[in-house]
XYZ file of C-alpha atoms in Angstrom:
611
model
C 27.061 -47.414 -21.617
C 30.767 -47.608 -22.572
C 30.200 -49.741 -25.692
C 27.348 -47.499 -26.772
C 29.547 -44.455 -26.423
C 32.344 -46.160 -28.328
C 30.026 -47.207 -31.132
C 28.625 -43.700 -31.398
C 32.109 -42.231 -31.633
C 33.123 -44.726 -34.346
C 30.020 -44.121 -36.513
C 29.359 -40.400 -36.422
C 26.926 -40.645 -39.361
C 24.693 -43.153 -37.514
C 23.288 -41.215 -34.515
C 21.414 -42.955 -31.720
C 17.607 -42.948 -32.147
C 15.976 -39.947 -30.364
C 13.501 -40.406 -27.541
C 10.550 -38.202 -26.596
C 9.493 -37.167 -23.096
C 6.583 -39.126 -21.622
C 4.215 -36.683 -19.930
C 2.091 -37.725 -16.947
C -1.045 -35.728 -17.704
C -2.510 -36.197 -14.232
C 0.692 -34.971 -12.668
C 0.746 -32.000 -15.020
C -2.865 -31.124 -14.211
C -2.031 -31.321 -10.508
C 0.872 -28.953 -11.125
C -1.426 -26.508 -12.928
C -4.142 -26.581 -10.300
C -1.881 -26.338 -7.252
C 1.037 -24.213 -8.439
C 0.250 -22.264 -11.613
C -3.377 -21.246 -11.108
C -4.781 -19.713 -7.960
C -8.183 -21.364 -8.416
C -9.929 -23.975 -10.623
C -12.157 -21.157 -11.896
C -9.541 -20.250 -14.513
C -10.666 -23.245 -16.587
C -13.598 -21.158 -17.835
C -11.354 -18.256 -18.736
C -9.185 -20.588 -20.835
C -12.221 -22.021 -22.641
C -13.572 -18.523 -23.303
C -10.130 -17.439 -24.434
C -9.843 -20.287 -26.934
C -13.315 -19.553 -28.308
C -12.656 -15.816 -28.664
C -9.263 -16.457 -30.273
C -10.918 -18.794 -32.785
C -13.494 -16.138 -33.671
C -10.733 -13.524 -33.978
C -8.778 -15.812 -36.311
C -11.795 -16.398 -38.544
C -12.653 -12.725 -38.701
C -9.099 -11.969 -39.773
C -9.882 -13.970 -42.930
C -13.634 -13.312 -43.145
C -14.446 -9.906 -41.657
C -18.172 -10.559 -41.979
C -18.113 -13.972 -40.262
C -20.414 -14.476 -37.253
C -18.846 -13.796 -33.840
C -20.759 -16.041 -31.457
C -19.756 -17.866 -28.277
C -22.362 -19.985 -26.483
C -21.993 -21.759 -23.127
C -24.625 -24.386 -22.304
C -24.917 -26.090 -18.919
C -27.568 -28.758 -19.504
C -27.062 -32.290 -18.170
C -24.528 -31.495 -15.441
C -21.744 -30.875 -17.952
C -20.640 -27.829 -19.914
C -20.624 -27.239 -23.643
C -18.825 -24.253 -25.192
C -19.613 -23.475 -28.838
C -17.962 -20.869 -31.039
C -18.272 -19.725 -34.655
C -14.515 -19.491 -35.023
C -11.887 -20.729 -37.450
C -12.305 -24.415 -36.571
C -9.866 -27.306 -37.091
C -9.218 -30.063 -39.610
C -8.109 -33.554 -38.640
C -4.470 -32.676 -39.313
C -4.866 -29.544 -37.165
C -6.172 -31.705 -34.339
C -3.228 -34.081 -34.489
C -0.800 -31.181 -34.768
C -2.270 -28.899 -32.126
C -4.560 -30.561 -29.607
C -2.447 -33.656 -29.135
C 0.785 -31.737 -28.507
C 1.052 -30.138 -25.107
C 2.482 -26.640 -25.234
C 1.727 -25.937 -28.891
C -0.547 -23.007 -29.598
C -3.072 -22.866 -32.405
C -2.246 -19.189 -32.665
C 1.003 -20.245 -34.363
C -0.825 -22.089 -37.142
C 0.004 -21.142 -40.707
C -1.977 -18.212 -42.010
C -2.886 -16.832 -38.592
C 0.246 -14.879 -37.781
C -1.152 -11.682 -39.269
C -3.963 -11.741 -36.690
C -1.661 -12.436 -33.763
C -2.095 -9.056 -32.114
C -5.798 -9.731 -31.639
C -5.334 -12.959 -29.691
C -5.732 -13.233 -25.957
C -3.623 -16.337 -25.427
C 0.143 -16.429 -25.564
C 1.099 -19.750 -24.069
C -0.835 -22.536 -25.747
C -2.072 -24.008 -22.470
C -5.590 -24.037 -23.922
C -7.663 -27.105 -23.240
C -5.153 -28.520 -20.803
C -6.506 -26.168 -18.126
C -9.972 -27.718 -18.494
C -8.645 -30.952 -17.011
C -8.462 -29.091 -13.702
C -12.246 -29.689 -13.416
C -12.960 -32.296 -16.131
C -12.157 -35.976 -16.424
C -13.207 -36.085 -20.081
C -13.092 -33.458 -22.846
C -14.777 -33.888 -26.215
C -14.024 -31.458 -29.036
C -15.982 -31.381 -32.298
C -14.672 -28.908 -34.864
C -15.131 -27.955 -38.504
C -12.626 -25.802 -40.357
C -13.674 -22.527 -41.971
C -10.418 -22.388 -43.884
C -10.981 -25.831 -45.430
C -14.779 -26.004 -45.808
C -14.671 -29.313 -47.696
C -12.987 -31.090 -44.783
C -15.390 -33.131 -42.636
C -15.946 -32.368 -38.960
C -13.427 -33.974 -36.649
C -13.845 -35.254 -33.086
C -11.082 -35.290 -30.473
C -11.880 -37.013 -27.194
C -9.392 -37.010 -24.317
C -9.384 -38.321 -20.763
C -7.402 -37.132 -17.775
C -5.256 -40.285 -17.882
C -3.548 -38.901 -20.996
C -5.339 -41.031 -23.604
C -7.202 -39.551 -26.581
C -8.935 -40.577 -29.792
C -9.455 -38.733 -33.077
C -12.044 -39.538 -35.737
C -13.926 -37.812 -38.527
C -17.700 -37.364 -38.362
C -20.539 -36.999 -40.869
C -21.205 -33.493 -42.146
C -24.410 -33.353 -40.130
C -22.460 -33.579 -36.871
C -21.460 -29.941 -37.364
C -22.742 -28.324 -40.545
C -21.219 -24.860 -39.849
C -17.585 -23.943 -39.187
C -16.560 -23.594 -35.568
C -15.785 -25.657 -32.520
C -17.736 -27.269 -29.687
C -15.957 -28.239 -26.461
C -17.835 -30.492 -24.043
C -16.659 -31.184 -20.496
C -17.584 -34.041 -18.181
C -16.837 -33.150 -14.570
C -14.239 -35.085 -12.629
C -15.298 -36.411 -9.188
C -15.596 -33.592 -6.665
C -15.569 -30.834 -9.312
C -19.232 -30.826 -10.400
C -19.876 -27.504 -8.630
C -17.569 -25.754 -11.115
C -19.882 -26.763 -13.979
C -23.124 -25.806 -12.203
C -25.233 -23.238 -14.151
C -25.010 -20.526 -11.495
C -21.254 -20.900 -11.134
C -20.656 -20.935 -14.899
C -22.839 -17.873 -15.366
C -21.059 -15.944 -12.605
C -17.601 -16.874 -13.886
C -18.468 -16.066 -17.487
C -19.843 -12.679 -16.481
C -16.776 -11.965 -14.357
C -14.216 -12.998 -16.967
C -15.974 -12.014 -20.169
C -18.122 -8.957 -19.471
C -15.942 -6.747 -21.701
C -15.376 -9.208 -24.558
C -16.171 -7.659 -27.954
C -18.248 -10.620 -29.197
C -21.728 -11.999 -28.529
C -21.134 -14.288 -25.540
C -24.084 -15.980 -23.813
C -24.646 -18.551 -21.082
C -27.824 -20.564 -21.703
C -28.873 -17.749 -24.063
C -28.397 -15.088 -21.375
C -26.003 -12.309 -22.539
C -23.080 -11.675 -20.209
C -21.527 -8.660 -21.951
C -21.480 -5.098 -20.598
C -20.260 -3.319 -23.704
C -19.807 -0.517 -24.035
C -17.832 -0.503 -20.788
C -19.325 1.668 -18.034
C -16.647 4.337 -18.531
C -17.297 4.489 -22.301
C -21.094 4.695 -22.255
C -22.956 7.917 -23.059
C -24.805 9.486 -20.124
C -27.332 12.337 -20.053
C -25.236 14.392 -17.618
C -21.952 14.329 -15.644
C -23.962 13.643 -12.514
C -25.623 10.603 -14.079
C -22.219 9.331 -15.149
C -20.842 9.685 -11.610
C -23.818 7.758 -10.219
C -23.405 4.965 -12.790
C -19.672 4.661 -12.155
C -20.242 4.669 -8.395
C -22.668 1.770 -8.871
C -20.112 -0.073 -10.979
C -17.436 0.496 -8.316
C -19.703 -0.881 -5.604
C -20.396 -3.977 -7.703
C -16.705 -4.621 -8.400
C -14.984 -3.466 -5.217
C -17.703 -3.217 -2.579
C -17.383 0.497 -1.798
C -18.902 3.759 -3.002
C -16.063 5.985 -4.248
C -15.385 9.590 -3.372
C -14.808 10.242 -7.063
C -13.813 8.538 -10.307
C -10.874 9.339 -12.592
C -10.837 8.503 -16.295
C -7.758 6.546 -17.356
C -7.401 6.956 -21.094
C -3.941 6.294 -22.533
C -4.463 5.672 -26.277
C -0.772 5.188 -27.069
C -0.627 2.357 -24.545
C -3.982 0.899 -25.543
C -5.445 1.505 -22.091
C -9.000 2.552 -21.225
C -10.585 2.436 -17.810
C -11.379 4.230 -14.601
C -9.795 4.733 -11.169
C -12.068 4.877 -8.133
C -11.044 7.000 -5.147
C -11.363 5.161 -1.853
C -13.826 6.719 0.620
C -11.609 6.027 3.647
C -7.926 6.345 4.420
C -5.618 3.362 3.901
C -2.022 2.728 4.866
C 0.557 3.650 2.196
C 2.203 0.299 2.926
C -0.950 -1.585 1.941
C -0.654 -3.051 -1.547
C -3.408 -1.739 -3.809
C -4.951 -4.339 -6.135
C -6.645 -3.575 -9.433
C -8.800 -5.337 -12.045
C -7.114 -5.648 -15.433
C -8.771 -6.902 -18.616
C -6.659 -7.958 -21.581
C -8.516 -7.343 -24.853
C -11.763 -7.589 -22.924
C -10.938 -10.751 -20.955
C -10.397 -10.365 -17.206
C -6.750 -11.094 -16.555
C -6.502 -10.479 -12.827
C -8.297 -8.877 -9.915
C -5.042 -8.446 -8.002
C -2.695 -6.441 -10.221
C -0.309 -4.711 -7.796
C 2.221 -2.799 -9.900
C -0.192 -0.949 -12.135
C 0.084 2.488 -10.481
C 2.882 4.448 -8.791
C 3.280 3.687 -5.083
C 1.955 7.108 -4.098
C -1.428 6.415 -5.747
C -2.499 3.990 -3.025
C -5.792 5.857 -2.583
C -7.433 4.525 -5.774
C -8.570 1.165 -7.180
C -8.639 0.689 -10.954
C -10.600 -1.227 -13.552
C -9.126 -1.053 -17.043
C -8.840 -2.826 -20.354
C -5.575 -2.994 -22.287
C -4.168 -4.606 -25.384
C -0.493 -3.849 -24.700
C 0.443 -5.316 -21.321
C 1.969 -8.789 -21.093
C 0.517 -11.422 -18.778
C 2.626 -13.920 -16.879
C 2.421 -17.644 -17.673
C -0.485 -18.159 -15.277
C -2.303 -15.202 -16.877
C -3.150 -13.992 -13.384
C -0.708 -11.090 -13.083
C 1.265 -8.651 -15.217
C 4.796 -9.113 -16.463
C 7.093 -6.369 -15.198
C 8.706 -4.862 -18.291
C 9.277 -1.498 -19.957
C 5.709 -1.392 -21.276
C 4.227 -1.790 -17.809
C 6.605 0.864 -16.466
C 5.499 3.280 -19.210
C 1.807 2.545 -18.556
C 2.357 3.044 -14.822
C 3.889 6.478 -15.427
C 1.103 7.445 -17.847
C -1.640 6.425 -15.402
C 0.146 8.352 -12.663
C 0.050 11.425 -14.894
C -3.714 11.018 -15.324
C -4.229 10.936 -11.558
C -1.908 13.915 -11.113
C -3.879 15.850 -13.746
C -7.117 15.038 -11.933
C -5.713 16.498 -8.709
C -4.545 19.610 -10.523
C -7.976 19.999 -12.106
C -9.704 19.785 -8.726
C -7.351 22.418 -7.295
C -8.140 24.748 -10.186
C -11.876 24.271 -10.500
C -13.514 22.306 -7.684
C -12.079 23.225 -4.270
C -14.955 21.614 -2.365
C -14.351 18.178 -3.889
C -10.608 18.645 -3.391
C -11.105 19.495 0.281
C -13.280 16.400 0.736
C -10.609 14.294 -0.930
C -7.727 15.749 1.094
C -9.640 15.293 4.339
C -9.263 11.552 3.713
C -6.197 11.117 1.495
C -3.833 14.010 2.205
C -1.097 11.487 2.997
C -1.029 10.178 -0.571
C -0.861 13.674 -2.027
C 1.931 14.608 0.380
C 3.840 11.545 -0.731
C 3.550 12.745 -4.329
C 4.289 16.382 -3.570
C 7.573 15.721 -1.771
C 9.065 14.479 -5.060
C 7.141 16.751 -7.412
C 7.583 20.478 -6.878
C 4.909 21.216 -9.438
C 2.404 19.202 -7.430
C 3.608 20.801 -4.202
C 3.092 24.252 -5.722
C -0.396 23.258 -6.862
C -1.400 21.668 -3.578
C 0.290 24.190 -1.279
C -2.911 26.158 -0.591
C -4.796 22.953 0.172
C -2.628 20.450 2.018
C -3.488 20.517 5.753
C -0.837 20.693 8.487
C -1.149 20.772 12.264
C 0.090 24.146 13.536
C -0.084 26.329 16.624
C -2.713 28.364 14.735
C -4.884 25.302 14.111
C -5.101 23.128 11.023
C -3.816 25.247 8.130
C -2.087 24.961 4.790
C 1.578 25.915 4.645
C 0.676 28.772 2.310
C -1.688 30.327 4.857
C 0.697 29.703 7.750
C 3.639 31.288 5.924
C 1.559 34.412 5.261
C 0.926 34.778 8.987
C 4.455 34.150 10.281
C 7.767 35.605 9.017
C 9.577 32.428 10.153
C 8.039 28.989 9.764
C 9.275 27.079 12.783
C 8.693 23.329 12.835
C 9.347 20.327 15.039
C 10.473 16.913 13.751
C 8.363 14.905 16.157
C 4.803 14.987 17.389
C 6.047 14.875 20.993
C 8.138 18.017 20.549
C 5.201 19.843 19.039
C 2.845 18.874 21.843
C 5.489 19.928 24.317
C 5.922 23.476 23.042
C 2.703 24.238 21.165
C 0.740 25.841 24.055
C 3.724 27.908 25.193
C 4.821 28.952 21.701
C 1.282 29.935 20.753
C 0.953 32.098 23.865
C 4.248 33.812 23.023
C 3.238 34.430 19.384
C 5.702 31.917 17.941
C 4.244 30.000 15.010
C 5.139 26.295 14.925
C 4.214 23.549 12.454
C 4.079 19.921 13.539
C 6.487 18.126 11.215
C 6.276 14.842 13.068
C 3.750 13.180 10.777
C 4.730 11.181 7.701
C 6.282 13.349 4.941
C 5.528 16.657 6.754
C 9.097 17.617 7.671
C 10.260 17.041 4.085
C 7.481 19.226 2.695
C 8.104 22.027 5.194
C 11.803 22.069 4.341
C 10.921 22.146 0.630
C 8.671 25.186 1.138
C 11.287 27.838 0.154
C 11.836 26.099 -3.194
C 8.234 26.758 -4.238
C 7.677 29.923 -2.174
C 10.858 31.992 -2.515
C 11.675 34.208 0.444
C 10.079 31.949 3.033
C 12.279 31.318 6.066
C 12.028 27.838 7.533
C 13.786 26.867 10.779
C 13.660 23.849 13.010
C 12.460 24.818 16.478
C 14.959 24.174 19.279
C 14.993 24.760 23.003
C 17.014 27.970 22.678
C 14.417 29.513 20.368
C 11.565 28.747 22.758
C 13.483 29.963 25.792
C 14.443 33.169 24.008
C 10.766 34.010 23.477
C 9.913 33.604 27.167
C 9.982 36.679 29.392
C 12.878 36.989 31.791
C 12.422 37.486 35.532
C 13.505 40.633 37.370
C 17.151 40.162 38.474
C 16.269 41.042 42.053
C 13.588 38.336 42.142
C 15.955 35.761 40.655
C 18.657 36.727 43.176
C 16.202 36.226 46.029
C 15.468 32.729 44.704
C 19.147 31.818 44.216
C 19.118 29.260 47.035
C 16.002 27.577 45.725
C 17.377 27.472 42.169
C 20.717 26.074 43.333
C 18.962 23.257 45.197
C 16.785 22.529 42.170
C 19.766 22.426 39.801
C 21.692 20.134 42.095
C 18.754 17.754 42.210
C 18.341 17.514 38.406
C 21.993 17.705 37.408
C 22.474 13.899 37.549
C 19.633 13.619 35.048
C 21.398 15.907 32.559
C 18.873 18.701 33.025
C 19.364 22.382 33.844
C 16.843 24.611 35.643
C 15.945 28.140 34.502
C 13.352 30.626 35.726
C 11.133 32.484 33.289
C 7.706 34.151 33.184
C 5.297 32.962 30.523
C 1.720 32.171 29.647
C -0.459 30.257 30.153
C -0.273 30.691 33.928
C -1.644 27.189 34.456
C 1.619 25.602 33.241
C 4.006 25.434 36.233
C 6.995 23.986 34.374
C 8.092 23.249 30.831
C 10.590 20.558 29.820
C 12.592 21.623 26.770
C 15.129 19.676 24.802
C 16.079 19.061 21.179
C 17.869 16.382 19.216
C 21.321 17.510 20.319
C 20.219 17.487 23.957
C 18.789 13.989 23.594
C 21.989 12.811 21.940
C 23.982 14.227 24.852
C 21.719 12.426 27.314
C 22.202 9.137 25.464
C 25.978 9.652 25.362
C 26.145 10.454 29.072
C 24.055 7.393 29.960
C 26.293 5.161 27.851
C 29.421 6.697 29.429
C 28.082 6.021 32.919
C 27.537 2.312 32.161
C 30.741 1.724 30.133
C 34.060 0.345 31.322
C 37.056 2.650 31.790
C 38.231 2.422 28.168
C 34.870 3.126 26.581
C 33.980 5.693 29.212
C 37.092 7.618 28.213
C 36.209 7.400 24.535
C 32.621 8.501 25.150
C 33.817 11.286 27.426
C 35.969 12.636 24.623
C 32.821 12.868 22.480
C 31.133 15.223 24.932
C 29.947 18.160 22.873
C 29.038 21.730 23.611
C 25.316 21.193 23.006
C 22.949 22.666 25.533
C 21.460 20.184 27.922
C 17.761 19.666 28.431
C 16.208 22.263 30.676
C 13.286 22.550 33.061
C 11.791 26.023 32.669
C 9.938 27.077 35.823
C 7.096 29.567 35.340
C 7.426 32.332 37.903
C 3.889 33.511 37.110
C 2.436 30.217 38.348
C 1.245 30.347 42.022
C 2.561 26.842 42.760
C 6.082 27.795 41.652
C 5.957 30.873 43.905
C 4.974 28.726 46.909
C 7.671 26.119 46.193
C 10.233 28.906 45.785
C 9.476 30.093 49.327
C 10.220 26.719 50.945
C 13.157 26.452 53.373
C 13.475 22.650 53.576
C 16.106 21.499 50.985
C 14.722 17.945 50.932
C 11.203 19.162 50.315
C 12.464 21.509 47.588
C 14.224 18.565 45.941
C 11.090 16.398 46.064
C 8.948 19.225 44.657
C 11.397 19.870 41.813
C 11.537 16.174 40.973
C 7.730 16.124 40.870
C 7.657 19.151 38.561
C 10.253 17.508 36.321
C 8.261 14.268 36.102
C 4.995 16.118 35.436
C 6.644 18.173 32.669
C 7.961 14.984 31.036
C 4.499 13.443 31.122
C 2.914 16.583 29.655
C 5.470 16.486 26.827
C 4.587 12.788 26.240
C 8.253 11.911 26.240
C 9.329 8.267 26.532
C 10.585 7.835 30.082
C 14.074 6.514 30.744
C 14.527 4.086 33.648
C 16.019 6.932 35.683
C 12.994 9.123 34.963
C 10.561 6.385 36.006
C 12.483 5.817 39.208
C 12.438 9.552 39.920
C 8.666 9.751 39.439
C 8.031 6.857 41.804
C 10.399 8.251 44.414
C 8.930 11.755 44.248
C 5.385 10.404 44.548
C 6.225 8.327 47.630
C 8.177 11.203 49.223
C 5.267 13.607 48.731
C 2.864 11.085 50.295
C 5.170 10.628 53.291
C 5.544 14.396 53.692
C 1.788 14.930 53.459
C 0.899 12.161 55.918
C 3.695 13.130 58.313
C 2.570 16.743 58.199
C -0.983 15.667 58.977
C 0.150 13.557 61.956
C 2.237 16.366 63.352
C -0.718 18.698 63.074
């Protein structure tokens, strides 16, 4: 090593001879099949791609040339024939024998580059995923006097090249013949080849057949003429069922000429989670690229599945997903605009279909509307919200109530909804996903609307007070009740309200819950932290248990003389009110419920024994 370095430094004009990498073809095929491609089925896509590219190249030079691709499955193998540009012997040595080189870079073909499907020159190499032997016979259309040439390769990396008599292939084009490798014969079976060819190549612009059976669907279902809009909807619904396995609520045309995109979005018939990744079928110049494109639409459009064809998006190296770049971002925005326009059109002209859609997918529209005031304004009369007046739109609710009160959690709403409704206070449940944000944005699209978060003070203020003389007579009872609940951070107040069947109402808000959490932490902390937490004690109102003086049970409890029995009864009312509000129970609350239940049982059984 040292002498070689010294010699090289002394004779700079005599460089060391270069070496070339030795490629283990079997190892490379294993890499392709296990790490680049998701399935061996992509071998057929690559063969179709090469054939279509060859036809495209020939038509760039001879616009009237035949455009034929034939797949034949006789004899347990597979033969793919095309009427494309073909190869000479020098082309074969230059292109097929050099891994990574693409025939699309050949001289004279650059002007047709935009029409090619392939970008990576993997080509025939992918066929070794299922084949142990590949035989290629080709005749050049560009050099018609050149004889046909045969290239035969095996999966051990060896190949041979020879010229053939003119009769071996009298017309320009290429024939690729595969011999299955052990264990891969099923991939060359007629039924499998036919299904794969139809799946990958249904939208190819050329005459493609498997054993003389056409596989094309052109024009695409979304581009075909139909006798009526209804017939078109039925045909697209059938296409959706064939591709995705469901019958859509509706279909949305996706036509973005500037981006070279044509296709259709199908609206799912059932609700899905916004977190679930939507997958779409994308064709590139007619060839199926992927069935699992995930970044094609904005995140809010999770309620549709797309099928489209494009000539502008870039595939990744495996050609099984899309490359995230500025073009994809622009296409994503444009497709989002198409879906937004569809929603706007339904709102303007087809309220029944819009209502059917929103009954299933209101969450997706709410996700869009919280960032798009125009969409919120459009959807305001239609988006459903849970309110004390039933299921209404915010527009209708705001017309009924001068102040739009809302809660930030479902539990708070369930806690106060019956009481607030009886008192004439309108409340919207803002506890569901996106609802609080939309309610708070309401004044921006409906000027003059007053929106306020509901708190315990507001509810209490709408409850009727009790005659001072009555409350004075119950002072002893109320004092005992307050003493019992004070360690739990809860006050006791007496009011009269409907419905009569509710004996007690537990009211709190975020500030009250924060105070409870602070007090609990202070109680468990050491002296230093207890002092710090004590200094953070705020002036927020504590939670309160509102006793309903109109309820017969409250009247009977208020007349009790036994302080212990009063305490047990109040604890029971407190626990029952917590359960009715569906509040998460703290350990202290659970202990209280158990203690009150046991105490009531002891009192009842003791009373029975004494009797």
